[in-house]
Amino acid sequence: MPAPGAAHAAASGGGDPSGWLADCVHCGFCLPACPTYILDSAEPDSPRGRIQLIGQILDSGTVSPVQAGHLDNCLGCLACLPACPSGVRYDRLIEHARERVEEEHPRPWRERAQRALVFALFPHPRRLRLVRPLLWLYQRRLSGLVSRFLPAAVREMAALAPEVTGLTWTPVAETVPAAQPRRAVVGLVAGCVQRVFFPGVNQATAEVLAAEGCEVRTPAAQGCCGALSAHAGRLEEARRFARDLIGTFESAGVDVVVVNAAGCGAAIKEYGHLLADDPAWAARATRFAAKVRDAAEWLVEIGPRAARVPVGLSVAYQDACHLRNGQGVIAQPRALLSGIPGLDLREVAEPGVCCGSAGIYNLLQPGTASRLGHRKAEHVRETGAEVLATANPGCAMQIRQALRDSGSEVRVMHVMELLALSIRG
Amino acid sequence: MTVPAGRVPGPGARGGEPASGAAGSGAAGSGGGPRPREAGQTAGARAVARALTGVLPAEAILTDPARLRTYDCDGLSHLRVTPGLVVLPETTAQVRAAVLACAEAGVPFVARGAGTGLSGGALPVADGVVIALTRMRRILRVDPADKVAVVQPGVVNTEISAAARPYGLYFAPDPSSQTVCTIGGNVAENSGGAHCLKHGFTVNHVLAATVVLPTGEVVELGSQAPDPVGYDLLGVFVGAEGTLGIATEITVRLTRAPLAVETLLAGFPGVEPAAATVSAIVAAGVVPAAAELMDALAVEAAEAAVGCGYPPGAGAVLLVELDGPRAEVAGALAEVEELCRRHGAFDLRRARDESERAALWRGRKSAFAAVGRISPDYYVQDGVVPRTVLPEALLRIGALAERAGLRVANVFHAGDGNLHPLVLFDAAVPGAAEAAERLAGRILGVCLDLGGSITGEHGVGVEKMAYLAHQFSRDDLDVMQFLRCAFDPAALANPGKLFPTPRLCGEPPGPRRGAHPLQDAGLAELY
């Protein structure tokens, strides 16, 4: 499988947005890869069309509501990156353009309020932690009573949230020793949503890493990686988060930094670019980014040592966009899953098409997100698998909801949870 | 007229402005104008939008200037013209309504598929209407017994093959952009690709079409039955570059998937022996499915882009694919290998499975876009010479390039004699773009000189209008124009394309000019 990262590295655009624009030769190879173009087949909702719109914005210095709308409609799934033969850095273009949109485009108060709520909550695990008991109560007792009094935005968030199994949970221990001769000391990025709503995934990741001979350090002080902020054009906020995270892991003394949430991993690997204009941090950020691995990527890199016991499940694997397109991690999760004895691995149709989660996209653009979610759920059901495996909390929530809507009983699990199941015995 | 810039330099790339020199490019005679016009600015586009309100869903009628500008060019991106209106119909009836509205208002229209064309065939007309057929992407029927499929024009080329695959069939024409380009555009341009050497061009694979004529009439051309009686109007329509109407339903021929495929890649010391090998292969009676050639510069670009690992030190790389019944392919393979060796080939590689085949093709398929990695700008030329004079053509192109002080990368369909010289230049260097344009023009001159043609598969569009007169006599062009007028008396369908100068019924929209000399002489009659 080609690693998109390698191909992008040769793009000629350098660090200049107009250079990235000029890299586009308008060949259209991105069209069939783009989920919004697949849905509506209109040029302004394709990567090529958006690149044109971004050019308009950079030229005029102004942003019209129509232009903002088409850029908002982009999932940021990066499916256009590996599709592009010319190496256009659409990821950087859209981030840059979104920053301009946030600066120039006055959003209606509802959108502003929703965005304010999202960014006051999601990148802050401590605040998310406070939401957990409320959600627990809501899911058990109150949804019928209060949901109609809630603003639509809050209701959508609550509907997407995973089921909270208890009021409390055990976070991963700050240090988990290697279970066999130590091969490496790794840091684990706990994620924000992952840590609070999918604590089992972090436990499983630490368990698998330890079983494979890694000492796992998960600093409790770590905050958000800044992925959500960066994707929404809040680059300054993203940079603050990035500096904090780099600092935290530098003092943890680890050889590599492992991430089990695709969105976070893709963003952290881009730290060198994010902080390129900050002389005090640019080199540190690049050094740090070079240490970052997705969990599956790392486990394949070091090779399996721990014994696996059979897991008699049929499993469909769904690529998270920020793994497949953002990091080129395509073969590794499949290799890990096929390495589990007894596991029947199945492919989902249209593996490169986003499920509609796309970070917070499903909260901000619920219409398009739900069309894509149901398309994905349909393809998952076609496989007849009992479990859907993915490697990103956003995808897990989105696909779980879409499957539930269609009356499906397919369970959604993280690749690391399945591995832990096999290694634990 | 033709401003060379495969990759758009400067603000023209994003400003929606035609690059300097492109204004007055002949697009409806109204040129591009230095500034994109505001949408619906003219009464014509407004009238068409009004007439279609209620006929098409509101979101299928685009009038916002920002949206219109995303349709300002196709794959020939240095020419840009913002249309006055874009509509996205989903049915034949909606296409007909759009065409009728245009006819009524006297507004020119341009049909557009995925916008991947390389000659500007889908370049909008200023203030005209773009009828984008991308939402007509249903495969209506696949009939394995008759080996046909009936599809809407917005269906992507490879989607037809995907639908036919369960029956062991596929759609043979394979332009390089086949994962993106639509069958409607393939029909308009009579698209070809690497495998057309053996399997033929789009025209050989289209059996019938429902066409909305520029007058709004809906007609059926061709027939699913073989050998229809009368004039081959379908043959006229295919390759007419959207000047005779819009196909809204297309019946295509499906081909049996080959039982055996062999792919061979060979390094050669230079392009001449590689080209001579291709002639020798065909002369020996072998018709390869594809015979593709890349010179050292093209290989260098492909290596830079995708690391294809082609034979190091090769002055040229030849890729030959053979398909058909097992025994035939095996025999042909031995013959081709022998001919390659006899012409000095080294490092012969044969694909043992699908993934190796894909690896051998990878460099070739990425070559065009890859050239962007070794040069800031490039101009893609498309010309044809008889296969047997390929070595001479390449020598002459090399000599011309040297004299012009420019580099030319060659990557082409050698079996067809279809050259794709890529003239590399840096638009930042004053005069370089003009020099590249001159060189590209001279290369076409070489093609004509050697008994070839000015375009193999990219079409004439806007890009090569001026060269048409070099290949055809005035009388030839007049006859073509009569034919065009029979279909489109008001000259509303894709005006400003294909023909070098306004002729007969008049290229720019507007009243017809006086009688043609042929008419005066009583030799021809207008419909």
Tab-separated table of C-alpha atoms in Angstrom, chain B residues 320-458:
chain	number	residue	atom	x	y	z
B	320	VAL	CA	3.480	-4.214	-23.699
B	321	GLU	CA	0.253	-5.850	-22.658
B	322	LEU	CA	-1.210	-8.847	-24.465
B	323	ASP	CA	-4.662	-10.228	-23.851
B	324	GLY	CA	-6.891	-12.914	-25.298
B	325	PRO	CA	-7.130	-16.702	-25.231
B	326	ARG	CA	-4.385	-18.361	-23.201
B	327	ALA	CA	-2.598	-20.165	-26.033
B	328	GLU	CA	-2.594	-17.089	-28.262
B	329	VAL	CA	-1.236	-14.863	-25.518
B	330	ALA	CA	1.490	-17.357	-24.606
B	331	GLY	CA	2.642	-17.561	-28.218
B	332	ALA	CA	2.560	-13.821	-28.702
B	333	LEU	CA	4.462	-13.230	-25.486
B	334	ALA	CA	7.387	-15.332	-26.656
B	335	GLU	CA	7.417	-13.463	-29.941
B	336	VAL	CA	7.325	-10.050	-28.268
B	337	GLU	CA	10.108	-10.957	-25.844
B	338	GLU	CA	12.271	-12.135	-28.724
B	339	LEU	CA	11.616	-8.932	-30.718
B	340	CYS	CA	12.432	-6.787	-27.687
B	341	ARG	CA	15.763	-8.559	-27.172
B	342	ARG	CA	16.605	-8.323	-30.837
B	343	HIS	CA	16.150	-4.536	-30.589
B	344	GLY	CA	18.492	-4.255	-27.637
B	345	ALA	CA	16.077	-4.517	-24.718
B	346	PHE	CA	17.444	-5.259	-21.263
B	347	ASP	CA	15.875	-6.005	-17.902
B	348	LEU	CA	12.733	-7.667	-19.308
B	349	ARG	CA	10.108	-8.038	-16.581
B	350	ARG	CA	6.922	-10.040	-16.763
B	351	ALA	CA	4.083	-9.530	-14.296
B	352	ARG	CA	3.275	-12.789	-12.514
B	353	ASP	CA	0.068	-11.624	-10.878
B	354	GLU	CA	-2.336	-8.708	-10.622
B	355	SER	CA	-0.300	-6.833	-8.055
B	356	GLU	CA	2.848	-7.097	-10.177
B	357	ARG	CA	0.829	-5.948	-13.182
B	358	ALA	CA	-0.361	-2.935	-11.240
B	359	ALA	CA	3.225	-2.237	-10.190
B	360	LEU	CA	4.431	-2.295	-13.827
B	361	TRP	CA	1.617	0.050	-14.870
B	362	ARG	CA	2.051	2.342	-11.903
B	363	GLY	CA	4.798	4.496	-13.361
B	364	ARG	CA	3.036	4.807	-16.707
B	365	LYS	CA	-0.292	5.729	-15.173
B	366	SER	CA	1.179	8.353	-12.901
B	367	ALA	CA	3.457	9.822	-15.552
B	368	PHE	CA	1.455	12.872	-16.604
B	369	ALA	CA	0.784	14.240	-13.171
B	370	ALA	CA	4.247	13.142	-12.111
B	371	VAL	CA	5.904	15.498	-14.558
B	372	GLY	CA	4.800	18.234	-12.177
B	373	ARG	CA	7.482	16.946	-9.827
B	374	ILE	CA	10.367	17.708	-12.189
B	375	SER	CA	9.087	20.926	-13.709
B	376	PRO	CA	7.020	23.795	-12.335
B	377	ASP	CA	4.925	23.950	-15.519
B	378	TYR	CA	4.312	21.754	-18.485
B	379	TYR	CA	2.322	21.726	-21.670
B	380	VAL	CA	0.714	18.423	-22.696
B	381	GLN	CA	0.682	17.958	-26.446
B	382	ASP	CA	-1.310	15.271	-28.236
B	383	GLY	CA	-0.539	14.305	-31.820
B	384	VAL	CA	-0.456	11.238	-34.008
B	385	VAL	CA	2.000	9.856	-36.524
B	386	PRO	CA	1.972	6.581	-38.412
B	387	ARG	CA	3.547	4.005	-36.126
B	388	THR	CA	6.372	3.207	-38.534
B	389	VAL	CA	7.732	6.762	-38.470
B	390	LEU	CA	7.747	7.010	-34.655
B	391	PRO	CA	11.559	6.849	-34.446
B	392	GLU	CA	11.878	9.699	-36.925
B	393	ALA	CA	9.177	11.743	-35.192
B	394	LEU	CA	10.936	11.367	-31.843
B	395	LEU	CA	14.293	12.352	-33.352
B	396	ARG	CA	12.757	15.459	-34.873
B	397	ILE	CA	10.974	16.371	-31.636
B	398	GLY	CA	14.265	15.959	-29.787
B	399	ALA	CA	16.022	18.228	-32.262
B	400	LEU	CA	13.277	20.862	-32.024
B	401	ALA	CA	13.440	20.758	-28.224
B	402	GLU	CA	17.188	21.208	-28.258
B	403	ARG	CA	16.922	24.177	-30.586
B	404	ALA	CA	14.268	25.732	-28.343
B	405	GLY	CA	16.334	25.078	-25.229
B	406	LEU	CA	13.449	23.257	-23.566
B	407	ARG	CA	13.057	19.747	-22.225
B	408	VAL	CA	10.403	17.460	-23.670
B	409	ALA	CA	9.276	14.320	-21.857
B	410	ASN	CA	7.640	11.664	-24.016
B	411	VAL	CA	5.098	9.261	-22.640
B	412	PHE	CA	2.737	7.836	-25.198
B	413	HIS	CA	0.636	5.161	-26.814
B	414	ALA	CA	3.306	3.843	-29.149
B	415	GLY	CA	1.100	1.187	-30.711
B	416	ASP	CA	-1.238	3.847	-32.070
B	417	GLY	CA	1.521	6.269	-32.922
B	418	ASN	CA	-0.249	8.604	-30.500
B	419	LEU	CA	2.418	10.923	-29.108
B	420	HIS	CA	2.075	12.833	-25.858
B	421	PRO	CA	5.067	15.117	-25.715
B	422	LEU	CA	5.163	17.076	-22.466
B	423	VAL	CA	6.951	20.369	-22.959
B	424	LEU	CA	8.521	21.404	-19.652
B	425	PHE	CA	8.973	25.043	-18.774
B	426	ASP	CA	9.019	27.473	-15.924
B	427	ALA	CA	6.368	30.142	-16.287
B	428	ALA	CA	8.361	32.335	-13.905
B	429	VAL	CA	11.026	32.720	-16.610
B	430	PRO	CA	9.985	35.518	-18.975
B	431	GLY	CA	9.192	34.196	-22.431
B	432	ALA	CA	9.358	30.540	-21.391
B	433	ALA	CA	5.620	29.979	-21.725
B	434	GLU	CA	5.611	31.445	-25.222
B	435	ALA	CA	8.631	29.383	-26.209
B	436	ALA	CA	6.897	26.246	-24.943
B	437	GLU	CA	3.783	27.100	-26.892
B	438	ARG	CA	5.801	27.605	-30.073
B	439	LEU	CA	7.588	24.299	-29.568
B	440	ALA	CA	4.313	22.460	-28.926
B	441	GLY	CA	2.935	23.944	-32.149
B	442	ARG	CA	6.018	22.886	-34.105
B	443	ILE	CA	5.607	19.365	-32.784
B	444	LEU	CA	2.131	19.248	-34.312
B	445	GLY	CA	3.720	20.452	-37.523
B	446	VAL	CA	6.050	17.448	-37.405
B	447	CYS	CA	3.046	15.161	-36.915
B	448	LEU	CA	1.241	16.578	-39.945
B	449	ASP	CA	4.453	16.532	-41.961
B	450	LEU	CA	4.821	12.824	-41.316
B	451	GLY	CA	1.260	12.123	-42.387
B	452	GLY	CA	-0.343	12.201	-38.936
B	453	SER	CA	-2.951	14.204	-37.075
B	454	ILE	CA	-3.130	17.106	-34.633
B	455	THR	CA	-4.895	15.139	-31.947
B	456	GLY	CA	-5.105	11.491	-31.022
B	457	GLU	CA	-7.538	11.501	-28.188
B	458	HIS	CA	-7.678	14.809	-26.372
